[in-house]
Coordinates of C-alpha atoms in Angstrom, one line a residue:
M1 CA 1.8 10.6 32.1
A2 CA 4.4 12.1 34.4
S3 CA 1.8 14.4 36.0
N4 CA -0.6 11.4 36.2
C5 CA 2.1 9.5 38.2
A6 CA 2.5 12.5 40.5
D7 CA -1.2 12.8 41.0
A8 CA -1.3 9.0 41.8
R9 CA 1.2 9.5 44.6
N10 CA -1.0 12.2 46.2
L11 CA -4.2 10.2 46.1
P12 CA -5.2 7.7 48.8
P13 CA -4.7 4.0 47.7
M14 CA -7.7 2.2 46.2
K15 CA -9.4 -0.4 48.3
A16 CA -9.4 -3.9 46.8
T17 CA -13.2 -4.6 46.5
S18 CA -16.4 -2.8 46.8
N19 CA -19.6 -3.6 48.8
G20 CA -21.7 -3.6 45.7
I21 CA -23.9 -1.2 43.8
F22 CA -26.9 -1.9 46.1
Q23 CA -25.0 -0.2 48.9
G24 CA -24.4 2.9 46.8
E25 CA -20.8 2.1 45.8
I26 CA -19.4 2.2 42.2
P27 CA -17.3 -0.9 41.5
I28 CA -14.8 0.8 39.2
D29 CA -13.8 3.0 42.1
Y30 CA -12.1 -0.1 43.6
A31 CA -8.9 -1.8 42.5
L32 CA -10.1 -5.4 41.7
P33 CA -13.3 -4.6 39.7
L34 CA -11.4 -1.8 37.8
L35 CA -8.6 -4.2 37.0
V36 CA -11.1 -6.8 35.7
I37 CA -12.6 -4.1 33.4
Q38 CA -9.2 -3.1 32.2
I39 CA -8.2 -6.7 31.4
C40 CA -11.4 -7.4 29.6
L41 CA -11.2 -4.2 27.6
V42 CA -7.6 -4.9 26.6
L43 CA -8.3 -8.5 25.6
L44 CA -11.4 -7.6 23.5
F45 CA -9.6 -4.7 21.8
T46 CA -6.3 -6.5 21.0
R47 CA -8.0 -9.7 19.9
A48 CA -10.3 -7.7 17.6
L49 CA -7.3 -6.0 16.1
A50 CA -5.5 -9.3 15.7
Y51 CA -8.4 -10.6 13.7
L52 CA -8.4 -7.5 11.5
F53 CA -4.6 -7.9 10.9
K54 CA -4.8 -11.7 10.3
P55 CA -5.3 -11.3 6.5
L56 CA -2.0 -9.3 6.4
K57 CA -0.2 -12.2 8.2
Q58 CA 0.9 -9.9 11.0
P59 CA 2.1 -11.4 14.3
R60 CA -0.2 -10.8 17.3
V61 CA 2.3 -8.4 18.8
I62 CA 1.4 -5.8 16.1
A63 CA -2.2 -5.8 17.2
E64 CA -1.1 -5.6 20.9
I65 CA 1.2 -2.6 20.2
V66 CA -1.4 -0.8 18.1
G67 CA -4.1 -1.6 20.7
G68 CA -2.0 -0.2 23.5
I69 CA -1.3 3.0 21.6
L70 CA -5.0 3.4 20.7
L71 CA -6.2 2.8 24.3
G72 CA -3.7 5.5 25.5
P73 CA -3.5 9.2 25.1
S74 CA -2.8 9.0 21.4
A75 CA -6.4 8.1 20.5
L76 CA -9.1 7.1 23.0
G77 CA -7.2 8.7 25.9
R78 CA -7.8 12.1 24.3
N79 CA -11.3 11.8 25.9
K80 CA -10.4 12.6 29.5
T81 CA -13.7 11.2 30.8
Y82 CA -12.8 7.8 29.4
L83 CA -9.1 8.0 30.6
H84 CA -10.0 9.0 34.1
A85 CA -12.8 6.4 34.4
V86 CA -11.0 3.4 32.9
F87 CA -7.3 4.2 33.5
P88 CA -7.3 6.6 36.4
A89 CA -3.8 7.6 37.6
R90 CA -4.0 5.8 41.0
S91 CA -4.9 2.4 39.2
L92 CA -1.7 2.5 37.1
T93 CA 0.5 1.1 39.8
V94 CA -1.6 -2.1 40.1
L95 CA -1.7 -2.4 36.3
D96 CA 2.0 -1.8 35.8
T97 CA 2.9 -4.3 38.6
L98 CA 0.7 -7.0 37.1
A99 CA 2.0 -6.3 33.6
N100 CA 5.6 -6.5 34.8
L101 CA 5.0 -9.7 36.8
G102 CA 3.7 -11.3 33.6
L103 CA 6.6 -9.9 31.6
M104 CA 9.0 -11.4 34.1
F105 CA 7.6 -14.9 33.4
F106 CA 7.5 -14.2 29.7
L107 CA 11.2 -13.3 29.7
F108 CA 11.9 -16.5 31.7
L109 CA 10.1 -18.4 28.9
I110 CA 12.2 -16.6 26.2
G111 CA 15.3 -17.6 28.1
L112 CA 14.0 -21.2 28.3
E113 CA 13.8 -21.2 24.5
L114 CA 17.4 -20.2 24.1
D115 CA 19.7 -23.2 24.2
L116 CA 23.2 -22.1 25.1
N117 CA 24.8 -25.3 23.7
S118 CA 23.2 -24.6 20.3
L119 CA 24.3 -21.0 20.6
F120 CA 28.0 -22.1 21.2
R121 CA 27.6 -24.4 18.2
T122 CA 26.4 -21.6 15.9
G123 CA 28.3 -21.7 12.6
K124 CA 30.5 -18.8 11.3
K125 CA 27.7 -17.9 8.9
A126 CA 25.0 -17.2 11.5
L127 CA 27.6 -15.6 13.9
S128 CA 28.8 -13.2 11.2
I129 CA 25.3 -12.3 10.3
A130 CA 24.5 -11.6 14.0
V131 CA 27.6 -9.5 14.4
A132 CA 26.8 -7.4 11.3
G133 CA 23.1 -7.1 12.4
I134 CA 24.3 -5.6 15.8
S135 CA 27.4 -3.6 15.0
L136 CA 26.2 -1.4 12.1
P137 CA 22.8 -0.5 13.6
F138 CA 24.4 0.1 17.0
G139 CA 26.9 2.5 15.4
L140 CA 24.2 4.3 13.4
G141 CA 22.1 4.5 16.6
V142 CA 25.0 6.2 18.4
G143 CA 25.2 8.7 15.5
V144 CA 21.5 9.4 15.6
S145 CA 21.7 9.9 19.4
F146 CA 23.9 12.9 19.0
I147 CA 21.4 14.4 16.6
L148 CA 18.5 13.8 19.0
R149 CA 20.4 15.2 22.0
R150 CA 20.8 18.5 20.1
T151 CA 17.2 18.7 19.1
I152 CA 14.4 17.0 21.1
S153 CA 16.4 15.2 23.9
E154 CA 18.5 18.1 25.3
G155 CA 19.7 17.7 28.8
V156 CA 19.6 13.9 29.0
N157 CA 22.6 12.0 30.4
A158 CA 24.8 11.3 27.4
G159 CA 26.3 7.9 28.3
P160 CA 23.0 6.0 29.0
F161 CA 21.2 7.8 26.1
I162 CA 23.9 6.8 23.6
V163 CA 23.8 3.1 24.7
F164 CA 20.0 3.0 24.9
M165 CA 19.8 4.4 21.3
G166 CA 22.4 1.9 20.1
V167 CA 20.5 -1.1 21.7
A168 CA 17.1 0.2 20.4
M169 CA 18.4 0.3 16.8
S170 CA 20.3 -3.1 16.9
I171 CA 17.7 -5.4 18.6
T172 CA 16.1 -8.3 16.8
A173 CA 13.0 -9.6 18.6
F174 CA 13.7 -13.4 18.9
P175 CA 10.1 -14.5 19.9
V176 CA 8.4 -12.2 17.3
L177 CA 10.8 -13.5 14.6
A178 CA 10.0 -17.1 15.5
R179 CA 6.2 -16.4 15.2
I180 CA 6.7 -14.7 11.8
L181 CA 8.8 -17.6 10.5
A182 CA 6.2 -20.1 11.8
E183 CA 3.4 -18.1 10.1
L184 CA 5.3 -18.2 6.8
K185 CA 6.2 -21.9 7.2
L186 CA 9.9 -21.0 7.1
L187 CA 10.9 -22.0 10.6
T188 CA 12.5 -25.4 9.6
T189 CA 14.0 -24.1 6.4
D190 CA 17.6 -23.1 5.9
I191 CA 16.8 -19.4 5.9
G192 CA 14.6 -19.8 9.0
K193 CA 17.3 -21.7 10.9
T194 CA 20.0 -19.1 9.9
A195 CA 17.7 -16.3 11.0
M196 CA 16.8 -17.9 14.3
S197 CA 20.5 -18.7 15.1
A198 CA 21.6 -15.1 14.3
A199 CA 18.6 -13.6 16.2
A200 CA 19.5 -15.7 19.3
V201 CA 23.0 -14.4 19.4
N202 CA 21.7 -10.9 18.8
D203 CA 19.2 -11.3 21.7
V204 CA 21.9 -12.3 24.2
V205 CA 24.3 -9.5 23.1
A206 CA 21.4 -7.0 23.3
W207 CA 20.5 -8.0 26.8
I208 CA 24.2 -7.6 27.9
L209 CA 24.3 -4.1 26.3
L210 CA 21.0 -3.2 27.9
G211 CA 22.4 -4.3 31.3
L212 CA 25.3 -1.9 30.8
A213 CA 22.9 0.9 29.8
V214 CA 20.7 0.3 32.9
A215 CA 23.8 0.3 35.1
L216 CA 24.9 3.6 33.6
S217 CA 21.5 5.2 34.0
G218 CA 21.4 4.8 37.7
S219 CA 20.7 7.9 39.8
G220 CA 23.5 7.2 42.3
R221 CA 25.3 10.1 44.0
S222 CA 28.7 8.7 43.0
P223 CA 30.0 7.6 39.5
L224 CA 31.2 4.4 41.2
V225 CA 27.6 3.4 41.7
S226 CA 27.2 2.4 38.1
L227 CA 30.4 0.3 38.4
W228 CA 29.1 -1.4 41.5
I229 CA 25.8 -2.2 39.8
F230 CA 27.6 -3.7 36.8
L231 CA 30.0 -5.8 38.9
C232 CA 27.2 -7.0 41.1
G233 CA 25.2 -8.0 38.0
L234 CA 28.2 -9.8 36.7
G235 CA 28.6 -11.6 40.1
F236 CA 24.9 -12.6 40.1
I237 CA 25.3 -14.1 36.6
T238 CA 28.5 -15.9 37.6
L239 CA 26.9 -17.3 40.8
C240 CA 23.8 -18.4 38.9
S241 CA 26.0 -20.1 36.2
L242 CA 27.6 -22.2 39.0
V243 CA 24.5 -23.1 40.9
V244 CA 21.5 -23.2 38.6
P245 CA 22.6 -25.8 35.9
P246 CA 23.6 -28.6 38.4
V247 CA 20.5 -28.0 40.6
F248 CA 18.2 -28.3 37.6
R249 CA 20.1 -31.3 36.1
W250 CA 19.4 -33.0 39.4
T251 CA 15.8 -32.0 39.0
A252 CA 15.7 -33.3 35.4
R253 CA 16.8 -36.8 36.5
R254 CA 13.7 -36.8 38.7
C255 CA 11.5 -35.6 35.9
P256 CA 12.0 -38.2 33.1
D257 CA 10.4 -37.7 29.7
G258 CA 7.0 -39.3 29.3
E259 CA 6.0 -38.9 33.0
P260 CA 4.0 -36.1 34.6
V261 CA 6.1 -33.5 36.4
D262 CA 5.6 -33.1 40.1
E263 CA 3.9 -29.8 40.9
V264 CA 6.6 -29.1 43.6
Y265 CA 9.3 -28.7 40.9
V266 CA 7.2 -26.3 38.8
C267 CA 6.3 -24.2 41.9
A268 CA 9.9 -24.2 43.1
T269 CA 11.2 -23.1 39.7
L270 CA 8.7 -20.2 39.5
G271 CA 9.8 -19.3 43.0
V272 CA 13.4 -19.2 41.9
V273 CA 12.4 -16.9 39.0
L274 CA 10.7 -14.5 41.4
A275 CA 13.7 -14.6 43.8
A276 CA 16.2 -13.9 40.9
G277 CA 14.0 -11.0 39.8
F278 CA 14.1 -9.6 43.3
V279 CA 17.9 -9.8 43.5
T280 CA 18.5 -8.1 40.2
D281 CA 16.0 -5.4 41.1
A282 CA 17.7 -4.9 44.4
I283 CA 21.1 -4.6 42.6
G284 CA 19.6 -1.8 40.5
I285 CA 19.4 -3.5 37.1
H286 CA 15.8 -4.7 36.5
A287 CA 13.7 -7.7 37.7
L288 CA 13.4 -8.9 34.1
F289 CA 17.2 -9.7 33.9
G290 CA 17.0 -12.1 36.8
A291 CA 14.1 -14.0 35.2
F292 CA 15.8 -14.1 31.8
V293 CA 19.1 -15.4 33.3
I294 CA 17.4 -18.3 35.1
G295 CA 15.5 -19.2 31.9
V296 CA 18.7 -19.3 29.9
L297 CA 20.7 -21.3 32.4
I298 CA 18.1 -24.1 33.0
P299 CA 19.2 -27.2 31.1
K300 CA 16.8 -28.0 28.3
E301 CA 16.8 -31.8 28.8
G302 CA 14.1 -33.6 30.7
A303 CA 10.3 -33.0 31.0
L304 CA 10.5 -30.0 33.3
P305 CA 11.2 -27.3 30.7
K306 CA 8.3 -28.6 28.6
A307 CA 6.0 -28.7 31.6
L308 CA 6.9 -25.1 32.5
V309 CA 6.1 -23.9 29.0
E310 CA 2.8 -25.8 29.0
K311 CA 1.7 -24.5 32.4
V312 CA 2.9 -20.9 32.1
E313 CA 2.9 -19.8 28.5
D314 CA -0.8 -19.5 27.7
L315 CA -1.6 -17.5 30.9
V316 CA 1.3 -15.2 30.5
S317 CA 1.2 -14.5 26.7
G318 CA -2.6 -14.5 26.5
L319 CA -3.6 -12.6 29.6
F320 CA -0.7 -10.7 31.2
L321 CA 1.4 -9.7 28.2
P322 CA -1.3 -7.6 26.5
L323 CA -1.4 -5.5 29.8
Y324 CA 2.2 -4.6 29.2
F325 CA 1.4 -3.2 25.8
V326 CA -1.4 -1.1 27.3
S327 CA 1.0 0.0 30.1
S328 CA 3.4 1.0 27.3
G329 CA 0.7 2.6 25.2
L330 CA -0.5 4.8 28.1
K331 CA 3.1 6.3 28.1
T332 CA 3.0 6.8 24.4
N333 CA 1.5 10.1 23.1
V334 CA 1.9 10.4 19.3
A335 CA 0.7 13.9 19.6
S336 CA 4.0 14.8 21.3
I337 CA 5.5 14.4 17.8
H338 CA 4.6 17.8 16.4
G339 CA 6.2 20.1 13.9
T340 CA 8.2 19.4 10.8
K341 CA 11.4 18.9 12.8
S342 CA 9.9 16.1 14.9
W343 CA 8.4 14.2 12.0
A344 CA 11.7 14.6 10.1
L345 CA 13.5 13.0 13.1
L346 CA 10.9 10.1 13.0
V347 CA 11.7 9.5 9.3
L348 CA 15.5 9.6 10.1
V349 CA 15.2 7.1 13.0
V350 CA 13.0 4.7 10.9
F351 CA 15.4 5.0 7.9
T352 CA 18.5 4.5 10.0
A353 CA 17.0 1.5 11.8
C354 CA 16.0 -0.2 8.6
F355 CA 19.2 0.7 6.7
G356 CA 21.5 -0.5 9.4
K357 CA 19.9 -3.9 9.9
I358 CA 19.0 -4.7 6.3
F359 CA 22.2 -3.4 4.7
G360 CA 24.6 -4.8 7.3
T361 CA 22.9 -8.2 7.3
T362 CA 22.5 -8.4 3.5
V363 CA 26.2 -7.5 2.7
V364 CA 27.6 -10.0 5.2
S365 CA 25.2 -12.7 4.1
M366 CA 26.3 -12.3 0.5
A367 CA 29.9 -12.5 1.6
C368 CA 28.9 -15.9 3.1
K369 CA 27.8 -17.0 -0.4
I370 CA 24.1 -16.6 0.2
P371 CA 22.2 -15.5 -2.9
F372 CA 21.0 -11.8 -3.0
V373 CA 17.3 -12.5 -2.6
E374 CA 17.9 -14.8 0.4
A375 CA 20.4 -12.3 1.9
L376 CA 17.9 -9.4 1.5
T377 CA 15.2 -11.6 3.1
L378 CA 17.5 -12.3 6.1
G379 CA 18.1 -8.6 6.5
I380 CA 14.3 -7.9 6.5
L381 CA 13.7 -10.7 9.0
M382 CA 16.5 -9.5 11.3
N383 CA 14.9 -6.0 11.3
T384 CA 11.9 -7.4 13.3
K385 CA 11.5 -5.7 16.6
G386 CA 8.4 -5.8 18.8
L387 CA 8.2 -6.8 22.5
V388 CA 11.9 -6.8 23.3
E389 CA 12.2 -3.3 21.8
L390 CA 9.3 -2.0 23.9
I391 CA 11.0 -3.5 27.0
V392 CA 14.1 -1.5 26.2
L393 CA 12.2 1.7 25.6
N394 CA 10.1 1.4 28.7
I395 CA 13.1 0.9 30.9
G396 CA 14.7 3.9 29.2
K397 CA 11.5 5.9 29.8
D398 CA 11.2 4.9 33.5
R399 CA 14.9 5.7 34.1
G400 CA 14.4 9.2 32.7
V401 CA 16.8 8.5 29.7
L402 CA 14.0 8.9 27.1
N403 CA 11.6 11.8 27.1
D404 CA 8.0 11.6 25.9
Q405 CA 8.8 12.7 22.3
T406 CA 11.8 10.4 21.8
F407 CA 9.9 7.5 23.4
A408 CA 7.0 8.0 21.0
I409 CA 9.3 8.2 18.0
L410 CA 11.1 5.0 18.9
V411 CA 7.8 3.1 19.6
L412 CA 6.5 4.1 16.1
M413 CA 9.8 2.9 14.7
A414 CA 9.5 -0.5 16.4
L415 CA 5.9 -0.8 15.1
F416 CA 6.8 0.1 11.5
T417 CA 9.9 -2.2 11.3
T418 CA 7.9 -5.1 12.6
F419 CA 4.8 -4.4 10.5
I420 CA 6.7 -4.3 7.1
A421 CA 8.6 -7.6 7.8
T422 CA 6.0 -10.1 6.7
P423 CA 4.7 -8.2 3.6
L424 CA 8.2 -7.6 2.3
V425 CA 9.3 -11.2 2.8
V426 CA 6.1 -12.4 1.0
V427 CA 6.9 -10.1 -2.0
I428 CA 10.6 -10.5 -2.2
Y429 CA 11.1 -14.1 -1.1
N430 CA 7.7 -15.6 -2.0
P431 CA 7.8 -18.5 0.5
K432 CA 4.9 -20.5 -1.0
K433 CA 6.5 -20.6 -4.4
R434 CA 10.0 -21.5 -3.1
L435 CA 8.8 -24.2 -0.7
T436 CA 7.1 -26.0 -3.6
K437 CA 10.4 -26.4 -5.4
S438 CA 12.2 -29.6 -4.6
D439 CA 15.5 -28.1 -5.8
R440 CA 15.5 -25.1 -3.5
P441 CA 19.2 -24.0 -3.1
E442 CA 21.1 -24.1 0.1
L443 CA 22.0 -20.9 1.8
G444 CA 25.7 -21.0 1.0
S445 CA 28.7 -22.6 2.8
E446 CA 30.0 -21.8 6.2
T447 CA 32.8 -19.8 4.7
C448 CA 32.5 -16.1 5.2

């Protein structure tokens, strides 16, 4: 993929539209027709896989990750004729830009789902589970990073690589977990509420750590550059914390529940999201951070947040988000994992990720008087990764922190940990059987 990107820079830019086949032009040699073909192929492929995975009760993100990998150089992309026709190097800039634009708005929606007031009211139980679900995997990830640096990741910058590995191991994908719990009808149960509260705390901490990792991974000429990036990012969050909530409370008073929201407020909000993304990108963090911060800080009362979700979610998650998985899949080459040593490292990474999350969460949950089966189920649920993991890995890949082999290993780890979550919960916890019991026990007290 690195050579493809280099080739893309040397080629002339694609024109937007063709004059048609009757004038001797091939439509897929032009940006818009080719993008339409790419989007249609991605949608058909991922939706077909989602249908195949439906009996296994897998979230759609699994089909999208697998679809992205299969469309890339790991499978279909081995046919160079197909790869150069459907995903030529000079089309990838347009595809990546559109995918990242959709991802910005998706991260904004994730932030919109996180209620800071509820987060501050999180009980000791969920907070303890979240801390355990971050600290142990992060520590193990740091340990694994030293092994990888001596084997397949020689020469990478130690500081950013250590933090990226820690974050990659400790993340819980909040939106994916919500969909798994909804599919299993556990979202409103005690175990579902505990898992969601812990995952929300985990998500916020992971984004803070990722911001630190991105600041450290800058290619500045001076070591002070990373410090400036971090301080500017902190200043941006502080400024937004002072400005965004009062402005949107004022907006909420003009958008009462039960009445249609004026289009001006929706467009203005989306414009603010784009502007915040521009500012954080200019600082040197990533455009996604700005969008996420705005989503988190918008007050959740009033009709505006609901209207934003209704107007944006289907377009973003249904059309743009699958493009991000393909963009990620085009960077993933499973064939780069070759030899006994590489496959042994894959097993080590998968085992470490699962052990850190499941063991840490289970032990602390049992210390909070949660029965063993429920505690183990929480550990498995907290081990869910998916989209947020891919975002971390793609940022690391783009910043030169993760090479092709390490990137492929971590992508497969994210796929495996997310894939096993639902089957293991069904086998161990048996939600249908437990939800039929009227005397289902509570998940322990708040004392840890």
